Every structure is written in C-alpha cells, then in structure tokens.
Amino acid sequence: MFYVNSASCKMPQMDPFSADIMKFFKRKQFRQCSTDRDLLISEFDADLRQYRIKIDDNAAEQLLKKFGNATLKCKYQVIGRKKKSSFPDKDFSLSSPQPISQSFLVPKTIDFILTQCHAVNGKAQLKLLQKDAFLFVQDRLKKPEDPPPDLESKPNVIILGIDSTSRMNLRRSMPKVHKFLQGSGWFEMQGYNKVGENALPNLLALLTGNAEEKAQLNGQLRRGGFIDKLKYIWQLFKKNGYMTAFGEDGGKISTFNNRNPGFKKQPVDYYLRNFVVALESILKTRREFGNAFCLGRRLGFKYLFDFARQFMQRFQNAAPVFGIFRSSSFTHQDFLGATALDQVLLDSLLLYEKLGFFNSSIVMLLSNHGYRNGVTRQRSKSGYLEERLPVMFMHVPSWFRKRYPQYVASLKVNQNRLSSSFDLYMTLHHLLQLNATSMADFRPKLQASQCKLCQSLFFQLPLDRNCSHAGIREKWCSCEPTETVTNQILIKKVAREVVRHMNEHLRYRNLTKLCQSYTLKKVLYMDRRLALTDDSLEDEQLHTYQITFDTNPSSAHFEATVQWNTEKETLAMNADELSRLESCEKYSKCTKDPMIKKYCICKPVK
C-alpha cells in the first residue's frame, strides 16, 4: 500500500498503530490551568464595535468575603511592542497601571493588556486576588462604509499550524480532530513531504517560495533585519485588500525567534508575538510536554486560537482576511503532547464552524514536519517517514466547490500525488487570481524561486512527479522504497567512513577546540534506497544508504543519507545534513548555532 504510487514516486503507507510505536504510546490527561472564576470578562460591543471589560460582581463578592469590609480594585497595563529595541520581537513594553471601572470601554488603540485585581481597604492593598491578560483584535478598518467583500473572488485564507505533527501521529494522538477533518469539504494531501529540517525552512517555503537554507547555513538568519527583507505572501494579500495576522503560542520556540532575532518591524496588521513574550516573562507559567503550557490562568494554546477567532470574527462580512496561527506549545518536545489537547483543539474547530468561518474561508490545517527526535526516531524505523510526512488538510467551502468544480477535481487527484510547501505557496498565489486556467497564467516572478516546477494544488499535479520536481532534496525524499542491508562487513565500512567524515567536518569548520571527536559505537540499521528510474550507474556503482547509528561520546544518535561507491569504496555525504535523533540541548550548550548544535558534543569545561 502506498500514499503515492507512480513510476517516479512510491511513498509507502505506514501503520500509525504499529507495535514498535504503540509500546511507547500513552494518552496524557489534560489539566486545567485554573479552576477559579474570572473576575474580569471581556466582551465585544457590536454596536460600538469596541471591546468592554466587565467586573463579575458575583465572583468578586465571593472572593472578598474573607476580607471583611474590603473592596475590589482592578488595574490594567498596556502591553506593546518596543519599537526602538534592538530586537523588538524579543522585547515588550508595559505602561503604567490605569484603573478599570465596572464597565471599561477599551480604547481601539489597545491590543493587549495585563490586569491585576486586589482586595483593598482604603488605600491599603490586602491581597492580589487575580492576575490576568486579555487580547483584542481591534476594528481598524479605514473605510467601514465600503460594501462587504465578494468572498467568491476574495475568499478568506486561514492557516492553522500544529508543530511537529505527522499524518500518522494525528491519527494516533488526536482521533477526534481527525474525525472532524473527514467532514465535507476537507481534502488530505497524503503525499505532502517536508522540504527542510525544522520549522523555519518549511514555513519560509510556504510563505516566500524559498526555504532559505543557504542563509541559515551562512548565519544570515541570525542577523537583525534579514528576516524583514524577505518577500512574504502576506504582503501580496495586503496589497489585495486583505487584513493580515500572524500568531504563535510558544515564545521561546517560535519559528522566526528560535535562536534568531525575528522581525524588526511588525510584519502583519495583527501580531501576537509581543503579547506572548510578555506573558511568559510576567505571569506564572506551568510547563508540560517540555514547554510553557499555562500562561498564568490560561492555556497558551487557548490565547492563540482565541486570537484566531477574534480576527476572523472581527472582519466577518467587512473585509477579507489572511491569517496564520501556529501552535508549538504542546507538540514541539513531546510526541504524546497532542493526546492531551485532542478535545481542546476540536472545541476550537467546532466553534469556528458554528460561527460560520468555514463557510467563507479556504482553511489549511498543517504541520511543518513530523517528530524529529526522541523515541519515534530512535526506536522505530517508521519514524523516518513520520518526520518527513507532516499532516496537511485543506478545506474549501461549498460555494467554492460549486463555482470551481475543476479545482476540486484537481484537489481530489492531488491527494495521492507528491506535493510540498512550495506547491502551497503557489496555491496561495492562485487564491489571488482565481480566474487562472493554467500555470501559464502566472507571471514568472510569482513562481517559487526554489522550485520552478511547483504549482497550485488547484491544478492537477503530474503523475510522474519526483522529489526534485517538488523542490524536495534527496535527504528528505520519501519516494524511494528501501531494503534493509544485512552485510555486516559493508555496514561497518560505511559507518566508519561516515564517522571519519564527521570528524573531518569538525576540522573543516574549525570546531575541534569546541567539540569532541567521534568514535563509532554501534549501527542500529542501514537501508539502501532503491532507485525507481533505470539508471545503470546508480544501480551498479553508486548506492544511496540511509544509516542510523550511535557514537561516543555521550551515545549520540545520528542518521545520515550517504552515497557509497561500491567500486572505489568511497563515501560522499553532507555533514550539515546529519539528523540528530535526540535533543541537542544537554550536550551542545557551548554553541547557539542550530547547524553546529546538531553534530557538536561539547568538550567538558576545564
């Protein structure tokens, strides 16, 4: 059985519930961040088109009982972006406290606030009763009198992201969400293959048409301002009259800020970044699944999906919207984290459906890649495919299906064709020119710069497509079937050469004073990739192997894709493409460079 089955690509279908994975699988329980009642409630006044903060008198009365004649006094501070900071994405501003009245009308200039409610007796503060935070997607349309948008020519575009989630792990961990995604209008791209190692290159491919991996290798992404200079698809949507938003819930592990400085200028109309940074800095956090899970009284994930809800709701029937909302807080570090959030995510999707968002929007629910390290990669051969085959669902509303039956027919076919985030980039371009009849209608400058053969998913992808056609390098390609190598002499020869190349690479990068040299500990397995095309040179002399092995020191786990010349017994490999199959943090603290972290075991400090 195959997800994709053609002469050029045979992507094997894997069992999500195979024994080698299920022996590590255990459902986690969701724990609330807080069980106390809200003292402050945020509401949107539809007549004024403005937010209002109300004090819940009943909740206040219950909390004040133990303080005699005490009264409640609440204040707020505005959370903002510190524009003059060297790195505004890593900072935030906080205003002086201002009082909150019984029914406080929030000025339209305020996006985020931090609140504190105290029991007071006269001027004396007796106790802090509740600390909280609120976000507001304010209506700042310049011309609200304009007629409502024609959604059939400018549909809303919403991208919902779940970090590090494979097609298989979604089925295992989130069966309720998976069942929802089987509903009318949803299409799963079963041949969707990642194009880069971590979140950043995969998201850049989707947003810019270029994974910028050379920039990452050369350290350019760590320079302030580099990220801002790229051309993002949201800029084009903005030029076409869309309101734009971008939000992530993991402050320390967000895509553009994980070991990188992020944006100098706010990139979109509504940007969640500084709010999350402030909350992780100010509020008491609870960590679960390896990351900040609760931000104060509320789930970080809930803030993100409430941001998405408000954004879609605020401009419903008023302006088209383009929004990206990515969650990494519960899936980034732990492949079991998703099990605890199945119902929570489903509740958000059901709410969006109830509010009519899916009727007016093209929605993508996707991940950047599968789980990259830990037990699924170290203990299961299927983990290799899990990493490379992230979840990717697309929803098109009923009116779209009726008006563009030819595009829907293509989506159905493309579900079992090889695709990538470069194709999604072209699909987003297509949504801005829905009258296009073929890729020839797209101007050359709109083409994904790193994949000239990539195309919109609303056009049928070629049956004979291979990974190079989809902008997927051989390292990440899931198209070629493999066979397990059993020749122990050959395995040891290849493995020793791989380790020798790793040590040579440390010398080449001048890292021998910082990082320890490697010795081979053991080979877990080695597979040979079977070429699908009739290439005699590849078959007779050059063999491509995928080798998983442990090294000393520290029993580091690695995976490498290499070429072995059987005649000369020589090896070709790119050490920068090594995969580290466990977290680098414990043994690689001596460097912040994400490329070096992968293959550096730091020397002990003397």
XYZ file of C-alpha atoms in Angstrom:
606
model
C 0.000 0.000 0.000
C 1.223 3.475 -0.917
C 0.218 7.085 -0.267
C 1.715 7.867 -3.688
C 2.176 5.109 -6.251
C 3.741 6.056 -9.579
C 6.760 5.137 -11.647
C 8.641 8.111 -10.126
C 7.421 8.002 -6.534
C 6.392 5.141 -4.292
C 5.624 6.595 -0.877
C 4.827 3.684 1.453
C 1.731 3.782 3.615
C 2.613 3.175 7.245
C 0.510 1.782 10.080
C 0.084 4.539 12.725
C -0.608 1.855 15.324
C 2.346 -0.448 14.655
C 3.703 -2.311 17.676
C 7.116 -0.582 17.638
C 5.402 2.803 18.180
C 2.489 1.743 20.381
C 4.755 0.300 23.060
C 5.822 3.920 23.762
C 2.365 5.414 23.276
C 0.294 6.525 26.251
C -2.528 9.036 26.322
C -1.907 12.084 28.520
C -4.591 13.819 30.546
C -5.426 17.472 30.013
C -5.133 19.555 33.176
C -6.826 22.945 33.500
C -4.595 25.928 34.176
C -7.047 27.404 36.671
C -10.381 26.471 38.252
C -11.267 29.839 39.848
C -13.946 32.092 38.349
C -12.993 35.022 36.125
C -13.151 38.338 37.941
C -12.878 40.212 34.647
C -14.790 39.352 31.489
C -14.021 40.667 28.002
C -16.950 41.300 25.652
C -17.276 42.882 22.232
C -19.898 45.619 21.897
C -21.276 45.042 18.374
C -22.997 48.463 18.251
C -19.882 50.416 19.207
C -17.588 47.879 17.539
C -15.415 48.101 20.617
C -14.332 45.826 23.471
C -15.580 46.200 27.008
C -14.104 44.759 30.219
C -16.681 43.961 32.899
C -16.166 43.051 36.549
C -18.140 39.969 37.615
C -19.762 41.231 40.831
C -20.767 37.746 41.990
C -17.240 36.400 41.629
C -15.860 39.475 43.373
C -18.319 39.120 46.250
C -17.295 35.514 46.856
C -13.590 36.359 46.891
C -13.996 39.421 49.138
C -15.987 37.612 51.861
C -12.876 36.651 53.801
C -11.594 40.263 53.898
C -14.412 41.919 55.853
C -15.158 45.410 54.517
C -12.624 45.188 51.696
C -13.492 46.322 48.200
C -12.188 45.261 44.789
C -9.768 47.422 42.873
C -8.613 46.383 39.387
C -5.935 47.952 37.195
C -4.558 47.299 33.723
C -1.264 47.861 31.955
C -0.953 48.048 28.177
C 1.434 45.516 26.617
C 3.068 46.878 23.478
C 5.924 46.495 21.033
C 9.121 48.288 21.989
C 9.884 49.621 18.507
C 13.228 51.213 19.444
C 14.590 47.989 20.926
C 17.481 46.344 19.079
C 15.357 43.209 18.844
C 11.677 44.230 19.159
C 10.476 40.618 18.707
C 12.289 39.593 21.897
C 11.041 42.520 23.965
C 7.843 44.267 25.020
C 6.709 47.500 26.641
C 4.455 47.849 29.683
C 2.584 51.047 30.515
C 1.917 52.442 33.972
C -1.165 50.983 35.716
C -4.573 52.505 34.999
C -7.846 51.832 36.865
C -10.549 49.537 35.449
C -14.082 50.746 36.079
C -17.136 48.478 36.341
C -17.710 48.578 32.583
C -14.472 49.678 30.994
C -14.579 50.514 27.280
C -11.193 49.518 25.831
C -9.712 52.205 23.544
C -9.246 50.994 19.956
C -5.534 51.768 20.192
C -5.002 48.958 22.722
C -4.323 45.392 21.550
C -3.089 43.690 24.732
C -3.428 44.307 28.454
C -2.193 42.800 31.709
C -4.661 43.079 34.611
C -4.450 42.827 38.394
C -7.336 42.819 40.862
C -6.665 43.406 44.570
C -8.725 43.304 47.727
C -8.245 46.777 49.246
C -9.232 48.535 52.435
C -8.995 52.237 51.877
C -5.555 52.795 50.387
C -4.148 49.540 51.740
C -3.844 46.585 49.359
C -4.729 43.443 51.291
C -4.171 40.736 48.705
C -3.737 40.154 44.979
C -6.863 38.183 44.031
C -6.306 37.630 40.342
C -3.736 38.421 37.664
C -4.768 38.011 34.052
C -4.216 39.119 30.465
C -6.506 39.961 27.557
C -6.023 40.396 23.827
C -8.196 42.422 21.473
C -8.325 42.289 17.679
C -9.477 45.860 17.195
C -11.539 47.002 14.224
C -9.289 49.492 12.464
C -10.816 49.439 9.004
C -10.263 52.805 7.360
C -13.439 52.630 5.268
C -16.092 50.691 7.178
C -18.712 52.158 4.890
C -17.357 50.174 1.922
C -19.627 47.374 0.631
C -18.869 43.923 2.076
C -16.233 41.934 0.175
C -17.126 39.490 -2.573
C -15.975 36.308 -0.862
C -16.252 34.347 -4.089
C -13.499 36.446 -5.642
C -11.598 37.126 -2.390
C -12.101 34.186 -0.025
C -10.671 34.337 3.467
C -7.461 32.334 3.859
C -6.727 30.774 7.257
C -3.704 28.578 8.001
C -3.797 26.624 11.272
C -0.484 25.024 12.200
C 0.389 22.296 14.706
C 4.122 21.907 15.139
C 5.893 18.540 14.745
C 2.818 16.513 13.836
C 2.911 13.747 11.252
C -0.055 12.300 9.391
C 0.355 9.168 11.467
C 0.621 10.849 14.851
C -2.514 12.913 14.203
C -4.421 9.650 13.786
C -2.897 8.150 16.946
C -2.984 11.204 19.174
C -5.989 13.220 18.018
C -8.694 10.824 16.804
C -11.474 13.356 17.483
C -9.771 16.049 15.419
C -9.006 13.512 12.684
C -12.677 12.507 12.554
C -13.672 16.180 12.209
C -11.253 16.529 9.290
C -13.080 13.752 7.442
C -16.061 16.095 7.050
C -17.421 17.640 3.865
C -15.027 19.944 2.046
C -11.821 18.634 3.621
C -9.042 17.115 1.485
C -5.929 15.431 2.872
C -2.713 15.756 0.875
C -1.383 12.276 1.652
C 1.749 12.787 -0.433
C 2.749 16.016 1.330
C 6.514 15.845 2.057
C 8.576 18.296 4.075
C 11.329 20.299 2.308
C 13.645 21.280 5.183
C 14.834 20.066 8.555
C 12.996 22.242 11.070
C 10.069 24.679 11.184
C 11.844 27.679 9.686
C 12.742 26.404 6.172
C 9.375 24.664 5.808
C 7.414 27.771 6.780
C 9.609 30.026 4.622
C 8.938 27.759 1.638
C 5.205 28.219 2.236
C 5.420 31.989 2.773
C 8.202 33.062 0.401
C 8.765 30.245 -2.113
C 12.324 29.789 -0.816
C 13.404 27.706 2.203
C 16.467 29.981 2.696
C 18.576 27.062 3.913
C 21.757 28.579 2.483
C 21.039 31.710 4.509
C 20.603 29.588 7.624
C 23.850 27.715 6.945
C 25.731 31.010 6.478
C 24.244 32.514 9.627
C 22.339 35.254 7.785
C 19.062 34.444 9.532
C 20.693 35.306 12.860
C 21.402 38.858 11.693
C 18.905 41.517 12.689
C 16.808 42.700 9.762
C 17.470 39.744 7.436
C 14.050 38.197 8.078
C 12.342 41.528 7.277
C 13.923 41.749 3.824
C 12.264 38.588 2.509
C 9.123 38.901 0.388
C 6.203 37.249 2.142
C 2.947 36.158 0.565
C 1.024 38.084 3.248
C 2.395 41.312 1.729
C 0.678 40.428 -1.544
C -2.576 39.637 0.253
C -2.306 43.026 1.998
C -1.948 44.774 -1.376
C -5.102 42.987 -2.473
C -7.163 44.447 0.364
C -6.812 41.684 2.969
C -6.375 42.207 6.702
C -3.385 40.111 7.848
C -2.456 38.314 11.092
C 0.275 36.020 12.382
C 0.486 34.362 15.777
C 2.348 31.586 17.582
C 1.926 30.363 21.149
C 5.484 29.342 22.058
C 7.542 32.429 22.857
C 10.921 30.743 23.169
C 10.469 28.266 20.306
C 8.535 30.312 17.752
C 9.566 29.924 14.131
C 11.341 33.222 13.485
C 12.721 33.690 17.002
C 14.175 30.317 17.998
C 17.882 31.280 18.082
C 17.082 34.065 15.589
C 16.245 37.757 16.216
C 12.894 37.748 14.425
C 11.300 40.805 12.815
C 12.412 44.389 13.399
C 9.162 45.774 12.026
C 5.775 44.283 12.802
C 5.181 42.118 9.712
C 1.353 41.980 9.642
C -1.651 44.028 10.804
C -2.250 41.873 13.881
C 0.773 40.258 15.509
C 0.692 38.149 18.682
C 4.437 37.951 19.324
C 4.986 40.660 21.965
C 1.908 39.591 23.935
C 3.224 36.019 24.275
C 6.731 37.238 25.191
C 5.244 39.481 27.882
C 3.053 36.737 29.344
C 5.919 34.228 29.508
C 8.014 36.892 31.288
C 5.437 38.287 33.725
C 2.901 35.596 34.533
C 3.478 32.396 36.440
C 3.860 29.632 33.875
C 3.346 25.905 34.155
C 5.445 23.687 31.945
C 4.143 20.484 30.429
C 5.344 18.441 27.453
C 8.671 20.322 27.545
C 7.376 23.877 27.098
C 5.362 26.660 28.725
C 1.851 25.214 28.744
C -0.098 27.572 31.019
C 0.481 31.308 30.844
C -0.963 32.415 34.141
C -4.568 31.253 34.466
C -4.951 30.310 30.813
C -3.629 27.809 28.311
C -1.161 29.370 25.858
C -2.843 27.419 23.061
C -6.210 28.999 24.025
C -4.780 32.513 23.687
C -3.609 31.644 20.177
C -6.889 30.167 18.991
C -8.868 32.986 20.637
C -6.667 35.400 18.675
C -7.632 33.496 15.511
C -11.324 33.539 16.462
C -11.361 37.267 17.157
C -9.504 38.007 13.927
C -11.963 36.041 11.792
C -14.979 37.328 13.714
C -13.938 40.977 13.692
C -13.826 41.251 9.909
C -16.600 38.829 9.035
C -18.613 40.440 6.222
C -16.365 43.524 6.455
C -13.017 42.636 4.835
C -11.210 39.532 3.541
C -8.625 38.109 5.932
C -5.346 36.216 5.664
C -4.137 34.691 8.925
C -1.533 32.181 10.108
C -1.887 30.721 13.599
C 0.737 28.151 14.671
C 0.819 26.182 17.902
C 4.022 24.571 19.145
C 3.499 24.661 22.919
C 2.288 21.075 23.347
C 3.737 19.163 20.377
C 7.238 20.558 19.877
C 9.046 18.475 22.503
C 6.770 15.504 23.166
C 5.019 13.367 20.568
C 2.457 12.433 23.238
C 1.541 16.062 23.976
C -1.113 16.089 21.267
C -3.066 13.379 23.097
C -3.958 15.828 25.883
C -5.230 18.533 23.529
C -7.469 16.478 21.227
C -10.720 17.772 22.717
C -9.373 21.320 23.185
C -8.432 21.653 19.510
C -11.691 20.024 18.441
C -13.648 22.542 20.535
C -11.920 25.409 18.716
C -12.646 23.892 15.304
C -16.294 23.289 16.239
C -16.596 26.896 17.427
C -15.130 28.189 14.163
C -17.614 26.010 12.291
C -20.535 27.272 14.422
C -19.522 30.899 13.796
C -19.551 30.264 10.040
C -15.829 30.771 9.418
C -15.513 27.627 7.301
C -18.330 28.841 5.018
C -16.268 31.824 3.912
C -12.691 30.540 4.124
C -10.097 28.390 2.473
C -8.572 26.693 5.510
C -5.315 24.757 5.724
C -4.555 22.678 8.796
C -0.965 21.531 8.551
C 2.338 20.894 10.224
C 5.895 21.800 9.273
C 7.282 18.285 9.798
C 6.788 15.223 11.971
C 8.596 14.478 15.211
C 12.345 14.894 14.604
C 13.872 13.248 17.673
C 13.056 11.081 20.648
C 11.656 7.555 20.756
C 9.826 7.680 17.425
C 13.120 8.411 15.635
C 15.460 6.336 17.781
C 13.381 3.198 18.283
C 11.163 2.931 15.200
C 12.075 2.636 11.538
C 8.749 4.204 10.620
C 9.928 7.321 12.471
C 11.989 8.150 9.390
C 8.774 8.574 7.391
C 6.895 10.196 10.274
C 9.452 13.016 10.333
C 9.148 13.616 6.582
C 5.365 13.340 6.150
C 3.600 16.082 8.107
C -0.162 16.469 8.329
C -1.749 18.602 5.595
C -5.525 19.114 5.200
C -7.249 21.731 3.078
C -10.875 22.818 3.400
C -12.835 24.514 0.613
C -16.400 25.763 1.311
C -19.488 24.584 -0.548
C -19.782 27.714 -2.716
C -16.170 27.189 -3.862
C -16.866 23.571 -4.715
C -19.864 24.623 -6.847
C -18.157 27.543 -8.584
C -14.812 25.832 -9.229
C -15.544 22.116 -9.741
C -12.373 21.788 -11.834
C -10.230 22.917 -8.868
C -11.974 20.467 -6.547
C -11.397 17.666 -9.053
C -7.686 18.532 -9.003
C -7.601 18.509 -5.196
C -9.102 15.012 -5.195
C -6.432 13.740 -7.593
C -3.624 15.583 -5.802
C -4.427 13.873 -2.514
C -2.314 10.953 -3.753
C 0.335 12.885 -5.668
C 3.663 14.086 -4.305
C 3.366 17.671 -3.008
C 5.312 20.161 -0.900
C 5.041 23.547 0.792
C 6.312 25.146 -2.436
C 3.066 23.947 -4.026
C 1.125 25.539 -1.152
C 2.952 28.799 -1.867
C 1.724 28.635 -5.458
C -1.773 27.709 -4.231
C -1.843 30.904 -2.160
C -0.904 32.876 -5.275
C -3.729 31.121 -7.110
C -6.245 32.304 -4.491
C -5.390 35.864 -5.537
C -6.173 35.108 -9.200
C -8.914 32.503 -9.195
C -9.620 33.097 -12.883
C -6.301 31.471 -13.861
C -6.825 28.477 -16.134
C -3.302 27.024 -16.008
C 0.129 27.747 -14.568
C 0.892 29.630 -17.787
C -1.366 32.403 -16.464
C 1.035 33.041 -13.573
C 3.694 35.685 -14.137
C 7.214 34.179 -13.926
C 8.165 36.395 -10.963
C 5.372 34.784 -8.926
C 6.910 31.331 -9.283
C 8.510 29.792 -6.203
C 12.162 30.743 -6.655
C 13.429 27.447 -5.267
C 11.030 25.258 -7.241
C 10.298 26.341 -10.791
C 8.172 23.242 -11.465
C 5.968 23.650 -8.401
C 2.352 24.586 -8.971
C -1.010 25.318 -7.421
C -2.850 22.371 -5.913
C -5.939 23.565 -7.784
C -4.271 22.241 -10.930
C -3.577 18.538 -11.317
C -0.027 17.598 -10.313
C 1.889 15.381 -12.777
C 1.614 11.655 -12.165
C 5.324 11.112 -12.893
C 6.454 13.754 -10.402
C 9.606 13.073 -8.378
C 11.108 14.852 -5.394
C 13.277 17.243 -7.396
C 10.155 18.385 -9.288
C 8.543 19.281 -5.939
C 11.609 21.063 -4.510
C 12.382 18.216 -2.078
C 16.049 17.307 -1.628
C 17.098 13.658 -1.586
C 17.753 13.839 2.172
C 14.027 14.411 2.845
C 12.552 12.460 -0.068
C 10.088 9.711 0.882
C 9.545 8.453 -2.652
C 12.115 5.705 -2.920
C 11.440 2.306 -1.347
C 14.227 0.819 0.751
C 15.655 -2.560 1.589
C 17.494 -3.383 4.798
C 21.205 -4.110 4.401
C 22.361 -7.253 6.219
C 26.002 -7.407 5.036
C 27.801 -6.597 8.302
C 31.174 -6.006 6.625
C 29.642 -3.405 4.315
C 27.690 -1.798 7.165
C 30.863 -1.336 9.234
C 32.808 0.068 6.259
C 30.132 2.647 5.521
C 29.611 3.555 9.181
C 33.332 4.076 9.836
C 33.594 6.310 6.779
C 30.585 8.331 7.955
C 32.213 8.923 11.351
C 35.523 9.814 9.666
C 33.691 12.394 7.529
C 32.055 13.805 10.668
C 35.449 14.318 12.315
C 36.852 15.851 9.125
C 33.895 18.229 9.076
C 34.669 19.362 12.632
C 38.198 20.207 11.500
C 36.918 21.937 8.338
C 34.572 24.114 10.420
C 37.338 24.857 12.978
C 35.324 23.239 15.750
C 37.872 20.827 17.225
C 38.553 23.118 20.224
C 34.844 23.345 20.964
C 33.539 19.880 20.045
C 34.730 16.357 20.822
C 35.751 13.920 18.100
C 33.560 10.897 17.425
C 34.092 7.170 17.514
C 31.544 4.671 16.256
C 29.609 2.890 18.994
C 27.098 0.816 17.030
C 24.948 0.798 13.899
C 21.240 0.410 14.552
C 20.313 -0.259 10.930
C 21.256 0.640 7.389
C 18.845 0.723 4.454
C 19.556 1.040 0.782
C 17.337 3.250 -1.301
C 16.104 1.508 -4.424
C 16.207 3.745 -7.484
C 12.893 3.874 -9.352
C 14.368 5.022 -12.648
C 16.544 2.912 -14.917
C 19.922 4.415 -14.064
C 22.652 1.837 -14.522
C 25.384 3.984 -12.929
C 23.320 4.358 -9.755
C 22.457 0.661 -9.711
C 25.936 -0.696 -10.402
C 28.324 1.723 -8.716
C 26.591 4.374 -6.604
C 24.316 3.183 -3.844
C 22.378 5.559 -1.591
C 22.208 4.446 2.020
C 20.304 5.705 4.979
C 22.232 4.773 8.105
C 21.221 5.175 11.745
C 24.000 4.838 14.300
C 25.252 5.737 17.770
C 28.580 7.367 18.552
C 30.755 8.026 21.540
C 30.979 10.278 23.444
C 27.553 10.563 25.062
C 25.877 7.836 22.996
C 24.702 10.434 20.482
C 22.138 9.132 17.954
C 22.533 10.162 14.301
C 21.025 9.472 10.919
C 22.820 10.159 7.650
C 21.935 9.845 3.979
C 25.100 8.989 2.044
C 26.290 7.793 -1.340
C 28.656 4.823 -1.445
C 30.768 3.997 -4.472
C 30.920 0.205 -4.456
C 33.837 0.071 -6.882
C 36.114 2.618 -5.157
C 34.670 2.069 -1.681
C 34.443 5.828 -1.160
C 31.697 7.803 0.520
C 30.042 11.140 -0.265
C 27.955 12.906 2.365
C 26.941 16.369 3.520
C 27.707 16.584 7.244
C 25.498 19.656 7.605
C 22.543 17.430 6.658
C 23.096 14.996 9.519
C 19.993 14.373 11.607
C 20.400 14.226 15.393
C 17.805 11.845 16.762
C 17.718 13.178 20.310
C 17.596 16.657 21.789
C 20.856 18.564 21.389
C 20.362 20.718 24.486
C 22.102 18.576 27.097
C 25.434 18.050 25.335
C 25.566 21.017 22.912
C 25.205 24.060 25.164
C 28.544 25.538 24.051
C 27.040 26.855 20.797
C 23.849 28.645 19.810
C 24.297 27.933 16.120
C 21.481 25.499 15.197
C 23.544 23.936 12.408
C 26.540 23.257 14.679
C 24.365 22.072 17.586
C 23.298 19.063 15.516
C 26.749 17.494 15.352
C 28.683 19.079 18.226
C 29.207 17.266 21.522
C 30.788 19.997 23.605
C 34.131 19.420 25.244
C 33.952 19.499 29.059
C 34.789 22.852 30.620
C 38.094 22.607 32.460
